[in-house]
Coordinates of C-alpha atoms in Angstrom, one line a residue:
X1 CA 38.0 16.6 -65.9
X2 CA 35.4 16.1 -68.6
X3 CA 32.6 13.6 -68.0
X4 CA 29.4 13.1 -70.0
X5 CA 26.8 13.6 -68.9
X6 CA 28.3 16.2 -66.6
X7 CA 27.6 15.8 -62.8
X8 CA 26.3 19.4 -62.9
X9 CA 23.1 18.0 -64.5
X10 CA 22.3 16.7 -61.0
X11 CA 23.6 19.8 -59.2
X12 CA 26.8 17.9 -58.3
X13 CA 30.4 18.7 -59.0
X14 CA 33.8 16.9 -59.0
X15 CA 35.3 17.6 -55.6
X16 CA 38.4 15.5 -56.3
X17 CA 39.7 12.6 -58.3
X18 CA 42.5 10.2 -57.9
X19 CA 44.2 7.2 -59.5
X20 CA 43.9 3.9 -57.6
X21 CA 46.0 1.3 -59.3
X22 CA 44.6 1.2 -62.8
X23 CA 41.3 2.9 -61.9
X24 CA 40.1 6.5 -61.5
X25 CA 37.9 7.4 -58.6
X26 CA 35.8 10.5 -59.0
X27 CA 34.5 12.2 -55.8
X28 CA 31.2 14.0 -56.1
X29 CA 29.6 16.7 -53.9
X30 CA 27.0 19.5 -54.1
X31 CA 27.5 22.1 -56.8
X32 CA 26.8 25.5 -55.4
X33 CA 25.0 27.7 -55.7
X34 CA 21.9 25.8 -56.7
X35 CA 22.2 22.4 -55.0
X36 CA 19.5 22.9 -52.4
X37 CA 16.9 24.2 -54.9
X38 CA 17.6 21.2 -57.1
X39 CA 17.4 18.6 -54.3
X40 CA 14.2 20.0 -52.7
X41 CA 12.4 19.6 -56.0
X42 CA 13.2 15.9 -56.1
X43 CA 10.7 13.1 -55.2
X44 CA 12.9 11.8 -52.4
X45 CA 12.7 15.1 -50.6
X46 CA 9.0 15.3 -50.9
X47 CA 7.8 11.7 -50.2
X48 CA 8.1 11.9 -46.4
X49 CA 10.3 8.8 -46.1
X50 CA 13.5 8.7 -44.1
X51 CA 17.0 9.5 -45.5
X52 CA 15.9 11.6 -48.5
X53 CA 19.4 13.0 -49.3
X54 CA 21.0 9.5 -49.2
X55 CA 18.3 8.0 -51.3
X56 CA 18.5 10.8 -53.9
X57 CA 22.3 10.6 -53.9
X58 CA 22.1 6.9 -54.7
X59 CA 19.7 7.5 -57.5
X60 CA 21.6 10.4 -59.0
X61 CA 25.1 9.1 -58.6
X62 CA 24.0 5.6 -59.5
X63 CA 22.7 7.0 -62.8
X64 CA 25.9 8.8 -63.5
X65 CA 27.9 5.7 -62.7
X66 CA 25.8 3.7 -65.2
X67 CA 26.3 6.5 -67.9
X68 CA 30.0 6.5 -67.2
X69 CA 30.3 2.7 -67.2
X70 CA 31.6 2.9 -63.6
X71 CA 30.6 1.7 -60.2
X72 CA 28.9 4.0 -57.6
X73 CA 30.3 4.1 -54.1
X74 CA 28.6 5.8 -51.1
X75 CA 29.9 6.8 -47.7
X76 CA 27.0 5.0 -46.0
X77 CA 27.8 1.7 -47.6
X78 CA 29.4 -0.7 -45.2
X79 CA 31.0 -2.1 -43.2
X80 CA 33.6 -2.1 -44.5
X81 CA 33.2 1.6 -45.4
X82 CA 35.0 3.2 -48.3
X83 CA 37.9 5.5 -47.3
X84 CA 36.4 8.8 -48.5
X85 CA 38.6 10.9 -46.3
X86 CA 41.8 9.2 -47.5
X87 CA 40.6 9.5 -51.1
X88 CA 39.9 13.2 -50.6
X89 CA 43.4 13.8 -49.1
X90 CA 45.0 11.9 -52.0
X91 CA 43.1 14.0 -54.6
X92 CA 45.0 17.2 -54.0
X93 CA 41.7 19.0 -53.5
X94 CA 41.3 18.6 -49.8
X95 CA 43.4 18.8 -46.6
X96 CA 43.2 18.4 -42.9
X97 CA 42.1 21.8 -41.4
X98 CA 43.4 23.2 -38.1
X99 CA 40.2 21.9 -36.4
X100 CA 40.7 18.4 -37.7
X101 CA 37.9 18.3 -40.3
X102 CA 38.5 18.2 -44.0
X103 CA 38.7 21.5 -45.9
X104 CA 38.1 21.3 -49.6
X105 CA 39.3 23.7 -52.3
X106 CA 35.8 25.0 -53.3
X107 CA 33.6 24.1 -50.4
X108 CA 35.9 24.8 -47.5
X109 CA 34.7 23.2 -44.2
X110 CA 31.2 22.8 -45.9
X111 CA 32.6 19.8 -47.8
X112 CA 30.2 17.0 -48.2
X113 CA 30.9 13.9 -50.4
X114 CA 27.6 12.5 -51.7
X115 CA 29.3 9.6 -53.3
X116 CA 32.0 8.5 -55.7
X117 CA 32.3 6.7 -59.0
X118 CA 35.1 4.2 -59.7
X119 CA 36.0 3.9 -63.4
X120 CA 37.7 0.5 -63.6
X121 CA 40.7 0.2 -66.0
X122 CA 40.7 3.9 -66.9
X123 CA 43.3 6.4 -65.8
X124 CA 41.7 9.7 -66.7
X125 CA 43.5 13.0 -66.5
X126 CA 43.1 14.4 -63.0
X127 CA 42.3 18.0 -62.0
X128 CA 45.4 20.0 -61.1
X129 CA 46.2 19.9 -57.4
X130 CA 45.3 23.1 -55.5
X131 CA 47.1 24.8 -52.6
X132 CA 46.0 24.2 -49.1
X133 CA 43.9 27.4 -48.2
X134 CA 44.6 27.0 -44.5
X135 CA 48.3 27.6 -45.0
X136 CA 47.7 31.1 -46.2
X137 CA 44.6 31.9 -43.9
X138 CA 46.0 34.6 -41.7
X139 CA 43.4 34.5 -38.9
X140 CA 42.3 30.9 -38.9
X141 CA 38.8 31.9 -37.5
X142 CA 37.8 28.2 -37.3
X143 CA 39.9 27.7 -34.2
X144 CA 37.9 30.1 -32.1
X145 CA 34.4 30.0 -33.7
X146 CA 32.7 27.3 -31.7
X147 CA 30.7 29.0 -28.9
X148 CA 31.4 26.1 -26.5
X149 CA 34.9 25.0 -27.6
X150 CA 33.7 21.7 -28.9
X151 CA 35.7 22.1 -32.1
X152 CA 39.2 23.7 -32.0
X153 CA 42.8 22.7 -31.9
X154 CA 42.1 19.7 -29.7
X155 CA 39.9 16.6 -30.1
X156 CA 36.3 17.1 -31.2
X157 CA 34.0 17.1 -28.2
X158 CA 30.9 15.6 -29.7
X159 CA 28.8 15.5 -26.5
X160 CA 29.5 19.2 -25.8
X161 CA 28.4 20.0 -29.4
X162 CA 25.2 18.1 -29.2
X163 CA 24.4 19.5 -25.8
X164 CA 24.8 23.0 -27.0
X165 CA 22.5 22.4 -29.9
X166 CA 19.7 21.6 -27.5
X167 CA 19.9 25.0 -25.7
X168 CA 18.5 28.4 -26.6
X169 CA 22.1 29.6 -27.3
X170 CA 22.4 26.8 -29.9
X171 CA 19.7 28.2 -32.0
X172 CA 22.1 30.0 -34.3
X173 CA 24.0 26.8 -35.1
X174 CA 20.7 24.9 -35.5
X175 CA 19.3 27.4 -38.0
X176 CA 22.5 28.5 -39.8
X177 CA 24.8 25.5 -39.5
X178 CA 28.0 24.8 -37.5
X179 CA 29.7 28.1 -36.5
X180 CA 33.1 26.6 -37.2
X181 CA 32.2 25.6 -40.7
X182 CA 30.7 29.0 -41.4
X183 CA 33.8 30.8 -40.1
X184 CA 36.0 29.3 -42.8
X185 CA 36.6 32.0 -45.5
X186 CA 36.4 29.3 -48.3
X187 CA 33.1 28.1 -46.9
X188 CA 31.7 31.7 -46.9
X189 CA 32.3 31.9 -50.7
X190 CA 30.9 28.5 -51.5
X191 CA 27.2 29.5 -51.6
X192 CA 25.5 26.9 -49.4
X193 CA 22.1 28.1 -48.2
X194 CA 21.3 28.2 -44.5
X195 CA 18.3 25.9 -45.1
X196 CA 20.6 23.1 -46.3
X197 CA 22.9 23.5 -43.2
X198 CA 19.8 23.4 -41.0
X199 CA 18.8 20.2 -42.7
X200 CA 22.1 18.6 -41.9
X201 CA 22.0 19.9 -38.3
X202 CA 18.6 18.2 -37.7
X203 CA 20.0 14.9 -39.0
X204 CA 23.1 15.3 -36.7
X205 CA 21.0 15.9 -33.6

């Protein structure tokens, strides 16, 4: 999918795209390696105000939407909230993993949609659908990676996850990111820095 200016100018990448009636919806997420170095150099990260990543995402993706003559959409906008998970599944670039979270072709379980752009009245050629990596993952390490069993084949136990993060034993997840996300072979090849994962873990807590 060719878009000008390219999302990579903002350290973003197309993580999926789909047709919705006569429109094209382009899903955008961090381009790795390099996203964290780009973001931490931005004024939103440095100004000390709340929600720096969301504010930067709105500026960067809002700018791309204007350049592409489209409309920017963000996961935080709502209610009603845009169906990002459904869009991702329809794009042929993301699937439901064995632990229930989305797994994306390049990012694995580290997938993060910073926003989307709807191109009204344009049906652009879409990226070719990818195979679901979980189907050929022999060990499925995500199923047993959580040290307290908060994420696995059953429902996500949010309270257990948060409680673990407040303990000394939770330091590894706090500093490196969720052990389940890190266990995914696709995630390991994505290139996200531990500092970025720690940033997200602080926000989650």
